[in-house]
Short mmCIF file of C-alpha atoms and ligand atoms in Angstrom, two decimals:
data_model
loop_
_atom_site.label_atom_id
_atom_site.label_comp_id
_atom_site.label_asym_id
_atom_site.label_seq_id
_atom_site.Cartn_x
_atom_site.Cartn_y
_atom_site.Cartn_z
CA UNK A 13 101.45 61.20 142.10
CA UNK A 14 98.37 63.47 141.60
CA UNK A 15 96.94 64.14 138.21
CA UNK A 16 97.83 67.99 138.21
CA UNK A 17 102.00 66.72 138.66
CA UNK A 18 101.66 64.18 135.91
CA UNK A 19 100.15 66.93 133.25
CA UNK A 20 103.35 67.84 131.20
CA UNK A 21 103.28 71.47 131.44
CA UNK A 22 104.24 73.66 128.33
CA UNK A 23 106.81 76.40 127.39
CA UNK A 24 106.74 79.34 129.46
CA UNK A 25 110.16 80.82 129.39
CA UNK A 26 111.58 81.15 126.20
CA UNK A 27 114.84 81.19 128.15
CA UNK A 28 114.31 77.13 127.76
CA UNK A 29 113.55 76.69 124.41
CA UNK A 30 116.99 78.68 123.34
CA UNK A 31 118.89 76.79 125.84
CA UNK A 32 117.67 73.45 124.55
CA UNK A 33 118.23 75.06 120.59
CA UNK A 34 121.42 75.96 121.29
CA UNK A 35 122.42 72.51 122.93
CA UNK A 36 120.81 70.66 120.89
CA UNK A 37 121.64 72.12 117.37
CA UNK A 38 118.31 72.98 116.22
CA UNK A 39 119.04 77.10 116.03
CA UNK A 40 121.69 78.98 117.37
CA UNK A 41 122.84 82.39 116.67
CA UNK A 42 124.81 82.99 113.44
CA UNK A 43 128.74 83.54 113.33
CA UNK A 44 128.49 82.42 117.13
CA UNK A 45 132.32 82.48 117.27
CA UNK A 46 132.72 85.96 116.51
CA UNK A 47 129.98 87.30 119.28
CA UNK A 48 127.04 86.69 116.75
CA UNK A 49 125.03 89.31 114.66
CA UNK A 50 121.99 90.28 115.45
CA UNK A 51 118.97 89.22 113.79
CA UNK A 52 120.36 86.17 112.17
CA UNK A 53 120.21 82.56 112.91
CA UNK A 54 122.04 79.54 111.88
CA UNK A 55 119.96 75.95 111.87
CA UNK A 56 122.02 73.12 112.80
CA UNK A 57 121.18 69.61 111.80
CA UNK A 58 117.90 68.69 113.88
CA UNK A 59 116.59 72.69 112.88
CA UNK A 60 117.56 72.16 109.39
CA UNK A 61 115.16 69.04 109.27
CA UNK A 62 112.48 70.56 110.95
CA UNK A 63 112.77 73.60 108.97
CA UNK A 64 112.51 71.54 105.52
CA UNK A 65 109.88 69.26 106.81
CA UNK A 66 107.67 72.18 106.84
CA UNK A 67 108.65 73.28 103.84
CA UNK A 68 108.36 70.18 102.32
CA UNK A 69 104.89 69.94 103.42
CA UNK A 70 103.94 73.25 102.66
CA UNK A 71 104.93 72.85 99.17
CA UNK A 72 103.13 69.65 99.02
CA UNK A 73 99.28 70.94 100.14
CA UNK A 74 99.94 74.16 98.32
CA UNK A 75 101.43 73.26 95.33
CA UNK A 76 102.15 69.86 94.44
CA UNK A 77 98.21 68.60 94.88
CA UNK A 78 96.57 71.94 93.11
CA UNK A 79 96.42 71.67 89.35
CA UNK A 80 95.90 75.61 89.88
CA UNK A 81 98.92 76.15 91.50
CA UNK A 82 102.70 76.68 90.00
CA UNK A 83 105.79 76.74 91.89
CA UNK A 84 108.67 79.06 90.93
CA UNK A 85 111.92 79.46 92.78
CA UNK A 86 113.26 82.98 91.37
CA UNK A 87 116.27 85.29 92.16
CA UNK A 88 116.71 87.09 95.36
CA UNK A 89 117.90 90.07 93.70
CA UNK A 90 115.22 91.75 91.16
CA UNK A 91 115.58 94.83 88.95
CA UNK A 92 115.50 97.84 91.56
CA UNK A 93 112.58 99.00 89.40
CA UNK A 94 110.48 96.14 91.08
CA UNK A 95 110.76 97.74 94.60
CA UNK A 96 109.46 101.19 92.90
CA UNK A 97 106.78 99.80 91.50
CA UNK A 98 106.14 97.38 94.89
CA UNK A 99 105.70 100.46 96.90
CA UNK A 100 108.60 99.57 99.41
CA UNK A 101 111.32 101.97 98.33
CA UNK A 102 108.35 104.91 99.23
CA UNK A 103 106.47 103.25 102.14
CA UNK A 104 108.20 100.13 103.86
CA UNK A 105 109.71 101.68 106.61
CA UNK A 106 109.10 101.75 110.20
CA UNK A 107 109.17 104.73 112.40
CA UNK A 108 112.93 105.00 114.78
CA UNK A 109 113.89 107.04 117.64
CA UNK A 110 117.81 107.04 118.76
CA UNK A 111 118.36 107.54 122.17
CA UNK A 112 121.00 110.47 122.47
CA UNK A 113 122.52 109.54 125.98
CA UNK A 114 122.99 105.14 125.25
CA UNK A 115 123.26 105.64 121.07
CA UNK A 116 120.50 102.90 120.84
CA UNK A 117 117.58 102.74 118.20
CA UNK A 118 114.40 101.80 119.11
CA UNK A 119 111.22 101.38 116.69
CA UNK A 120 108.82 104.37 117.71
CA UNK A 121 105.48 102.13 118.10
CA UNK A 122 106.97 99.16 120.37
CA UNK A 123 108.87 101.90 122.95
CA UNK A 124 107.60 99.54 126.06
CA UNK A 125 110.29 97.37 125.21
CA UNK A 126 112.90 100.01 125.49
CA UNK A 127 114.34 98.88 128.90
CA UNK A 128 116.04 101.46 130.80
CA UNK A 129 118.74 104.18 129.87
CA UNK A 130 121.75 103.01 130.65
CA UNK A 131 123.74 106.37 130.23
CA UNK A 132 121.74 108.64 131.90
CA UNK A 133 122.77 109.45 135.48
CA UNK A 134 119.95 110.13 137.83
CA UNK A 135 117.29 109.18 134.98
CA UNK A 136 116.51 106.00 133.95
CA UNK A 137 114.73 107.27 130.47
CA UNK A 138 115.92 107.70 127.63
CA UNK A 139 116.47 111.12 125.79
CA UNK A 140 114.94 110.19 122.85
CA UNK A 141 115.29 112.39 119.22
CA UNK A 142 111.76 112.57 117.59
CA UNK A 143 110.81 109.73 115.21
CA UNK A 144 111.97 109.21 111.76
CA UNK A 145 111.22 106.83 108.97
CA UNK A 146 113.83 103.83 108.41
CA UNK A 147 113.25 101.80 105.08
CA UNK A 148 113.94 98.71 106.39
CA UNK A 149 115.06 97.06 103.00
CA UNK A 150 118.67 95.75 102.29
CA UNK A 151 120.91 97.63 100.03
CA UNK A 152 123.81 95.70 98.16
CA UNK A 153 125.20 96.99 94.92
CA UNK A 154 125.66 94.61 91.78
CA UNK A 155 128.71 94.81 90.02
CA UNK A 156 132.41 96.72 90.32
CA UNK A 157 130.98 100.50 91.05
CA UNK A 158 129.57 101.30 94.27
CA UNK A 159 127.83 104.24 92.33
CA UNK A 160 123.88 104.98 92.77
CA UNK A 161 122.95 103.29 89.65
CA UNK A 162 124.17 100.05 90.78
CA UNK A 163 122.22 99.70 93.42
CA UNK A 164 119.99 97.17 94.32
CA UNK A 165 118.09 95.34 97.18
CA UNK A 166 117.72 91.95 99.09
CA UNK A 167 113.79 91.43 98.22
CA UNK A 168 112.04 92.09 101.57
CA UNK A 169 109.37 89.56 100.43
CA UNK A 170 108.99 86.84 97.98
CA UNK A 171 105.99 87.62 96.11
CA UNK A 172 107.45 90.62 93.82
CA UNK A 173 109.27 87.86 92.13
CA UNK A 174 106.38 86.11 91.15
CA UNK A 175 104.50 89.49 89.95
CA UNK A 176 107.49 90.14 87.73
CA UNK A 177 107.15 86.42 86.34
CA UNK A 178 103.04 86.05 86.35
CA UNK A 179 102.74 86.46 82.30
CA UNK A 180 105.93 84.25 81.26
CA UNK A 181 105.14 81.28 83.96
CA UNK A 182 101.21 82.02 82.92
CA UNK A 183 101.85 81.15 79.53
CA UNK A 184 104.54 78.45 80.09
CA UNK A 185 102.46 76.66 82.31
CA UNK A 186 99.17 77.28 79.89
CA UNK A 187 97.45 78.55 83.45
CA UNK A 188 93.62 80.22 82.88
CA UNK A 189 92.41 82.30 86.09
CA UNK A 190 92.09 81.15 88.27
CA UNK A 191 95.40 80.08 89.04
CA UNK A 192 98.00 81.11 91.52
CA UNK A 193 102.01 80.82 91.92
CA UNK A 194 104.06 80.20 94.56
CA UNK A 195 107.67 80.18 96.10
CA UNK A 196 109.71 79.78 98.78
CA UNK A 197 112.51 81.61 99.44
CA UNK A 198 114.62 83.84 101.79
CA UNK A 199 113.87 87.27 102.47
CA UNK A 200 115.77 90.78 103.93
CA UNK A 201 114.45 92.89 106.08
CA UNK A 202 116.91 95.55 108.35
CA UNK A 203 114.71 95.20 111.44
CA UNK A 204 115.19 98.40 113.78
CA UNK A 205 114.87 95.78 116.70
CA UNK A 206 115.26 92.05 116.02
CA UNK A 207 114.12 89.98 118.97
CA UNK A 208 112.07 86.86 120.71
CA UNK A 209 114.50 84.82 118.87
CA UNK A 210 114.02 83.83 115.63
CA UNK A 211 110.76 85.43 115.97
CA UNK A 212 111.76 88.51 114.21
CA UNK A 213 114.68 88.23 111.86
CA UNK A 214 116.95 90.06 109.74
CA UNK A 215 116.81 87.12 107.00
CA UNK A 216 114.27 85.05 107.20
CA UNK A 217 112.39 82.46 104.83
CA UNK A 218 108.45 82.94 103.46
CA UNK A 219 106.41 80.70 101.59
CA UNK A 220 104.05 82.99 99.64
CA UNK A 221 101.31 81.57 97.31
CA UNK A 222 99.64 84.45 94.95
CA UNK A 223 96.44 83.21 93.63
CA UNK A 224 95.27 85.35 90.70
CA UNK A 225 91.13 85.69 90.02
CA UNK A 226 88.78 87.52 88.68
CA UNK A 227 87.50 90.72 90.73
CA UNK A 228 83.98 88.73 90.93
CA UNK A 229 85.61 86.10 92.30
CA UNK A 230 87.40 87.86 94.99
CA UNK A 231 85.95 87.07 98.49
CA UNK A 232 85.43 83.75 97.62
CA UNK A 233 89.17 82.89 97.44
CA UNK A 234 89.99 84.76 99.93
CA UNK A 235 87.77 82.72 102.21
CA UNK A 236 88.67 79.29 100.65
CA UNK A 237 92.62 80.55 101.16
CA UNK A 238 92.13 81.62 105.02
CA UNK A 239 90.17 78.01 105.12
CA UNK A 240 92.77 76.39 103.54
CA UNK A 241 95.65 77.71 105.49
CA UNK A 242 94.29 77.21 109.01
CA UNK A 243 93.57 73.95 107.91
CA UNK A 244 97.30 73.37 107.32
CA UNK A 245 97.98 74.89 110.68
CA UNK A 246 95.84 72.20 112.34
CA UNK A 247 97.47 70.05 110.50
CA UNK A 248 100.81 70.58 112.12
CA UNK A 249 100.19 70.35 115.23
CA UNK A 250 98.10 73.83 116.50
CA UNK A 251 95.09 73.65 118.64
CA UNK A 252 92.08 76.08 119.20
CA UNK A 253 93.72 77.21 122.23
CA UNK A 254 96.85 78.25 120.44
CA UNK A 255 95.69 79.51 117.26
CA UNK A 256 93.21 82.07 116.24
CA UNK A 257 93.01 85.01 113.39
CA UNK A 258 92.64 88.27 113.90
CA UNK A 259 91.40 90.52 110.78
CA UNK A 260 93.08 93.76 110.27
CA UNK A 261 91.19 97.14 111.13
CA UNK A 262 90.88 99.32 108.22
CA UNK A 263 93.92 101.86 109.71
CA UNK A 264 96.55 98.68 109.71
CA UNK A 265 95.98 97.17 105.98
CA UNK A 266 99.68 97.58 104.56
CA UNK A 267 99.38 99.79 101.34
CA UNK A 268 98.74 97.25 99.28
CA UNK A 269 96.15 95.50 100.73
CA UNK A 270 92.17 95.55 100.34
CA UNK A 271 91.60 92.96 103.31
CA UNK A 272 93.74 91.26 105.85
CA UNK A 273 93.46 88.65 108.22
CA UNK A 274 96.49 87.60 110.34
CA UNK A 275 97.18 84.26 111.73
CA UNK A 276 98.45 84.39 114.92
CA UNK A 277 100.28 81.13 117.45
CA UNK A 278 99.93 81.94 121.38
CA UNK A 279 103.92 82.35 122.07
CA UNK A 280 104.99 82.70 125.40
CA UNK A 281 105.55 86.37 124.65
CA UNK A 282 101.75 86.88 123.66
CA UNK A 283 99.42 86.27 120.40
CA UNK A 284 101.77 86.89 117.53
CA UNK A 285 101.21 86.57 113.53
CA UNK A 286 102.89 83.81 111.93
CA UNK A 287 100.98 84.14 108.51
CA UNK A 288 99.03 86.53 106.98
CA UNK A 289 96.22 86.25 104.02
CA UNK A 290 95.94 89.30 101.97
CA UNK A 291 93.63 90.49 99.49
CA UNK A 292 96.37 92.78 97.20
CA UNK A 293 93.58 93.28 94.78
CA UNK A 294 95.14 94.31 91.57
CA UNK A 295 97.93 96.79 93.35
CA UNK A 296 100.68 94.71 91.83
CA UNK A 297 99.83 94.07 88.67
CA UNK A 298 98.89 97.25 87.82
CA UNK A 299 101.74 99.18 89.03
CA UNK A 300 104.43 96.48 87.31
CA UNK A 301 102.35 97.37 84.50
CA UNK A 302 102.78 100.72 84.79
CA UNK A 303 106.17 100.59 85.72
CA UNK A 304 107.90 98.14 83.18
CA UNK A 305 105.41 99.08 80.34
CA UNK A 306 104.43 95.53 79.90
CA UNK A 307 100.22 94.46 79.75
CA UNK A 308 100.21 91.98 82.75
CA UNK A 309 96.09 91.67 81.74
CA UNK A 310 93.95 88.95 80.83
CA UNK A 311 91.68 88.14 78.38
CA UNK A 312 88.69 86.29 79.28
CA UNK A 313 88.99 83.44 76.33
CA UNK A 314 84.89 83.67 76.01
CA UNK A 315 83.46 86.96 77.20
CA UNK A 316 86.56 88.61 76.00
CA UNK A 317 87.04 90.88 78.54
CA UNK A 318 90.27 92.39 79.30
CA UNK A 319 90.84 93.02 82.71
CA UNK A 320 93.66 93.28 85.27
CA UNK A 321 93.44 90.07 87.93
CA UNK A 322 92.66 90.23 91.46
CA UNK A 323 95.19 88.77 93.83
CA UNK A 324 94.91 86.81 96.95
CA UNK A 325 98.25 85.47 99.01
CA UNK A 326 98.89 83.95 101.97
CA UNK A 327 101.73 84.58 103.43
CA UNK A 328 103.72 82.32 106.00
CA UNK A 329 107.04 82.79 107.85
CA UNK A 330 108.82 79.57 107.48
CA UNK A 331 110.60 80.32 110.47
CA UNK A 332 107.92 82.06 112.66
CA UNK A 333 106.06 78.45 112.27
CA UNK A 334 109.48 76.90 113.25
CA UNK A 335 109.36 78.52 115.98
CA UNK A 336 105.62 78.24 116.54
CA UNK A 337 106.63 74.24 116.29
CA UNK A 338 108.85 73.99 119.06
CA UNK A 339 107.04 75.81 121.48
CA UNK A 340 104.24 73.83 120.55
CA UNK A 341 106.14 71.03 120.60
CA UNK A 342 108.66 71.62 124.05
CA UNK A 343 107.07 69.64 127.20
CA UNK A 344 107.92 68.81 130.76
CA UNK A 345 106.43 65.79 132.01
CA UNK A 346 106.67 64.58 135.76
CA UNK A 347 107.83 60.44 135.28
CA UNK A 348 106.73 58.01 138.09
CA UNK A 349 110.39 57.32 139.81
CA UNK A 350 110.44 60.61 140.83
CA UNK A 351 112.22 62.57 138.08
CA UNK A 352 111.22 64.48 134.76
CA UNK A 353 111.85 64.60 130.92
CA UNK A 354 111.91 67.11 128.63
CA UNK A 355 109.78 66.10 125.22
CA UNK A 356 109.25 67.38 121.72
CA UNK A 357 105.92 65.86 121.02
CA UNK A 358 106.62 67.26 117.07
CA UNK A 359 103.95 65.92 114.50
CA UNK A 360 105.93 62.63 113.62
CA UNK A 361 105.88 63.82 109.90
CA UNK A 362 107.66 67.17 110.71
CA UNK A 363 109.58 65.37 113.58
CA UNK A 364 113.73 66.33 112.22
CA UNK A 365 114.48 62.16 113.16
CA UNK A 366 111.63 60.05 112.46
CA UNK A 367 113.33 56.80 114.42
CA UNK A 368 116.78 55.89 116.66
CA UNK A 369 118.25 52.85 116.35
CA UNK A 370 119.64 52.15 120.10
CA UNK A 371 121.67 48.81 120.53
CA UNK A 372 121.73 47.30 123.98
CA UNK A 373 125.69 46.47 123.32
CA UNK A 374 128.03 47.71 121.38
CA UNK A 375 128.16 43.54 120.22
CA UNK A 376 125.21 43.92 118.83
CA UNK A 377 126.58 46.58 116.36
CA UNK A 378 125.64 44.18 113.24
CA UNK A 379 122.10 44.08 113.57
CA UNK A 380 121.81 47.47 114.55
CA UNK A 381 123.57 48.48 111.43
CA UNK A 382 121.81 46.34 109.57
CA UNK A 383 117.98 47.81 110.40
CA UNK A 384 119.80 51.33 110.64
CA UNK A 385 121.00 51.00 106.66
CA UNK A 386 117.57 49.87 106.13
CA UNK A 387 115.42 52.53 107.78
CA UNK A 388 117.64 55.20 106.25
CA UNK A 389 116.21 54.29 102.49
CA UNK A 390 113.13 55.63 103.84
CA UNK A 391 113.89 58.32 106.59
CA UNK A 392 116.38 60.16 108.81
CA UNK A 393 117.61 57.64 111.40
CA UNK A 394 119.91 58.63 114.22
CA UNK A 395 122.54 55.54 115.67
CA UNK A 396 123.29 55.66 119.50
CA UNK A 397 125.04 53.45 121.25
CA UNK A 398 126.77 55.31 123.98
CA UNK A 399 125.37 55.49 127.95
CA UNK A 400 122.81 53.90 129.39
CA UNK A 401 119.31 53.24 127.71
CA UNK A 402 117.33 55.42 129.93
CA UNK A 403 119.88 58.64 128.70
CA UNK A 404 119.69 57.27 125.47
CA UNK A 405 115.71 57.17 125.01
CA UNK A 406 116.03 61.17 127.20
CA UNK A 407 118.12 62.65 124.85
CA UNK A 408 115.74 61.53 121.48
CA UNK A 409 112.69 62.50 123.46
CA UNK A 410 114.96 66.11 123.47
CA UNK A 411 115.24 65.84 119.82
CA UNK A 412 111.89 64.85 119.39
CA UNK A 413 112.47 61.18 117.53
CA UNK A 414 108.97 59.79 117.49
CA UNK A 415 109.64 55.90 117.68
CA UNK A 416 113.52 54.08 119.41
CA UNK A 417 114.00 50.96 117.90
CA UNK A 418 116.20 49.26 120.51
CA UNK A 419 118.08 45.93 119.42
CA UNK A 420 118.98 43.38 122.59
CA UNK A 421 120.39 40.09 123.00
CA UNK A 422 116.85 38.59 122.32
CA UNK A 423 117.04 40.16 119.11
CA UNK A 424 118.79 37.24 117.49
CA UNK A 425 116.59 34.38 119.10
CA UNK A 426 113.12 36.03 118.48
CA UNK A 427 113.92 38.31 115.41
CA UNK A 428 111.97 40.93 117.05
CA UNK A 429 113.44 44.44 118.70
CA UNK A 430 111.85 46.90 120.88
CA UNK A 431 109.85 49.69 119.36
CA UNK A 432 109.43 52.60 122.03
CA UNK A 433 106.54 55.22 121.20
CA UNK A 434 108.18 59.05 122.16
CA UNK A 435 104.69 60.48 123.75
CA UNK A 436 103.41 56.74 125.55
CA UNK A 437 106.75 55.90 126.38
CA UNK A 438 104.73 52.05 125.81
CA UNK A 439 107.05 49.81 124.02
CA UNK A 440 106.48 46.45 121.83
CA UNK A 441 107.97 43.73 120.29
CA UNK A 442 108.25 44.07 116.11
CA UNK A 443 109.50 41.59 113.91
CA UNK A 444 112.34 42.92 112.53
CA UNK A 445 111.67 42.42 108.72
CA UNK A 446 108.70 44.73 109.43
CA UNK A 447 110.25 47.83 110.85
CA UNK A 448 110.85 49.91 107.75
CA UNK A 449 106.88 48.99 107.17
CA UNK A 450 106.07 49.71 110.92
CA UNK A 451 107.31 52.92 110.91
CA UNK A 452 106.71 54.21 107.43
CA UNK A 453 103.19 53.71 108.44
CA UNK A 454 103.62 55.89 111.45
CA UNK A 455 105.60 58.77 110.05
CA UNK A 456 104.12 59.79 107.05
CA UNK A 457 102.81 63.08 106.10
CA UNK A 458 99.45 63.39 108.00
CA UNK A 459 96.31 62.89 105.61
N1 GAP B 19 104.06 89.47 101.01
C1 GAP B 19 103.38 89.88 102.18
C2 GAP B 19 104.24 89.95 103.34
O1 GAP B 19 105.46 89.84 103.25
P1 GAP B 19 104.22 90.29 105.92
O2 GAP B 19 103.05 90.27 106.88
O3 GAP B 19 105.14 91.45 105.96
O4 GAP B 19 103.56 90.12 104.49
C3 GAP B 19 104.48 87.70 105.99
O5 GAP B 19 105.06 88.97 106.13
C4 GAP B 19 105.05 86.73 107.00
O6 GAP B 19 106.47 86.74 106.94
C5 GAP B 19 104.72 87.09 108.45
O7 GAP B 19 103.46 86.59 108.84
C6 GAP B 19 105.85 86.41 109.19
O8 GAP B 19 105.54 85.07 109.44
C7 GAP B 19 107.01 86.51 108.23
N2 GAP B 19 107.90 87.62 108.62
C8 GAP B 19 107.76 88.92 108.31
N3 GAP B 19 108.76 89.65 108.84
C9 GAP B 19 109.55 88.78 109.51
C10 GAP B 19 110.75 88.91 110.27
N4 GAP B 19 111.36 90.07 110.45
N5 GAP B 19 111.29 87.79 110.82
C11 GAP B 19 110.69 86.58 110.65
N6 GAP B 19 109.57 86.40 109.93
C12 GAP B 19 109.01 87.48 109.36
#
């Protein structure tokens, strides 16, 4: 076999990685049974894993090991007055066309992705009305009326919450600037044009950090944030070849924002942005201010000066990184008799099963259970002891299970069972007693 075969080759079509989702219950569409609906995803049980690995480790670096950090999980729904004062009810919107012939909507500045008319004899464009603004927040009303004063909206992103909460969690937490809070959480947005799969979503999850500071103090956060958060990013998994930032040009800072940078993952589709780190300066704070009539300043405890913090976030799409993880993950690798496997090479601390436990027999069920009730104190295990060994260790390198611990008739003579490594496929003999300790060593969250 030459070298170039035996190179696993990564995603390409993203045709594969939805097939393999969708089969293998990481993320399918939502309400699948009824057709779906668009722009929302269900995770099944090796997605949902994933999905709170990250979060889990997200929280962990951002929050759990900064004394300057406090985590808040708030409502979804905030007094309508927030979104005023947020700027979204006046400016988050994105510009639509409608197509009169076909009756579809299309966002003005992405047109190449339009496709052809379907409606129009003889002309494959579309007859397209000129563009008009679409506020792309969700509207629900709150109570028994379904009168204007009732209304209210989905929050579109996480970090209002935490505006409206900076002087009560402040003082609760006895926090001095610099400080910053931070939450994860579900957010609404009625994208004109969901699409590259969970890429962009009607409801989606962010995990915002807003890091209040002085104005002197301002670029040097911002740099230690961005420094911090591509860290993190390395962490998981992305290389220099698949990760890069891109700052934003002076005409594409969002209205709040002083500064920008994006982080962007090399999808098959192209560089996309699966975080951003803003410098909001003191937009927010000032307008909730002005808005609810409450002094969100600070007073310097020893120069005494008042003054209205600065604030930097960073701002990452929970499932944008999900999705960033299994392309990042997804590989085809050429195996010497001739045939190939599909493998999720996930980080084994983000992996959704960190270990299978794989009996050689179904008579061997007692040990097996045994080491399996074991192992699950510590982590998610999966039990298989259906088909042969070969489809057995295939289908976890599918799901992406680091480490099979298969159990055979030597088991009970030597005390030892088989530990397979996912990415070597190299296997060894491990006592048994020292298989929790084996692979809790292995699986842990990454230094
Ligand atoms: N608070 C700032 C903010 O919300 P944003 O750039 O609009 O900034 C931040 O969103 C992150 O949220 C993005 O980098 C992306 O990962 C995620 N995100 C935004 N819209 C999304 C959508 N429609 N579907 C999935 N993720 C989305």
């Amino acid at each position: 076999m030459s070298d170039e075969r035996a190179a696993p080759r990564r995603l390409e079509r993203m045709e594969d990685l939805v097939s393999l989702c969708a089969r293998r219950g990481f993320i399918f569409q939502s309400s699948e049974i009824y057709g779906g609906i668009n722009g929302f995803w269900d995770y099944g049980p090796l997605g949902t894993e994933l999905k709170n690995n990250l979060k889990a480790l997200w929280w962990q670096r951002v929050v759990r090991e900064r004394p300057d950090v406090e985590g808040i999980d708030s409502a979804i729904i905030a007094h309508p007055r927030t979104w005023e004062a947020s700027g979204h009810v006046e400016h988050f919107s994105d510009p639509m066309v409608d197509c009169r012939a076909c009756k579809k909507r299309f966002r003005a500045d992405q047109l190449a992705d339009a496709g052809k008319c379907s409606a129009r004899e003889g002309s494959s464009e579309h007859d397209l009305t000129e563009p008009r603004s679409f506020n792309l927040m969700l509207r629900t009303w709150i109570g028994a009326s379904e009168d204007a004063a009732a209304v209210a909206f989905l929050r579109a992103e996480t970090c209002q919450p935490i505006f409206n909460d900076f002087k009560r969690v402040r003082e609760a937490a006895r926090q001095k600037i610099p400080f910053g809070i931070a939450q994860i959480g579900k957010a609404f947005r009625n994208e004109i044009n969901p699409r590259n799969f969970t890429f962009r979503s009607r409801e989606f999850e962010q995990a915002e950090l807003e890091f209040f500071c002085h104005p002197s103090e301002r670029e040097r956060w911002f740099e230690h944030w961005l420094e911090q958060r591509l860290r993190f990013h390395r962490e998981i998994g992305f290389d220099d070849e698949h990760l890069r930032t891109r700052p934003h040009e002076a005409n594409e800072l969002a209205h709040y924002a002083r500064a920008a940078v994006d982080v962007e993952f090399l999808f098959p589709f192209g560089w996309q942005e699966i975080e951003g780190i803003h410098d909001r300066g003191d937009w927010d704070l000032s307008r909730h201010a002005e808005y609810s009539g409450k002094d969100l300043g600070v007073t310097d405890p020893e120069t005494k000066e008042h003054y209205v913090p600065m604030v930097i976030e960073t701002s990452v799409g929970i499932d944008r990184t999900c999705l960033a993880l299994l392309v990042n993950a997804w590989a085809e690798e050429a195996l010497e008799d001739g045939e190939s496997r599909i493998v999720m090479r996930f980080h084994p601390a983000l992996a959704p099963v960190k270990a299978a436990v794989l009996p050689l027999s179904k008579k061997l069920a007692e040990p097996a259970h045994a080491l399996e009730a074991e192992l699950r104190r510590y982590m998610n295990v999966f039990y298989d002891d259906a088909g042969n060994i070969g489809r057995r260790y295939r289908r976890q390198d599918e799901a992406g299970t680091p480490f099979c611990v298969t159990i055979d008739f030597e088991s009970a003579d030597d005390g030892k069972a088989t530990v397979r490594d996912r990415d070597s496929m190299s296997q060894q003999r491990v006592p048994l007693e020292g298989i929790a300790a084996f692979l809790r060593e292995r699986v842990g969250l990454a230094s």
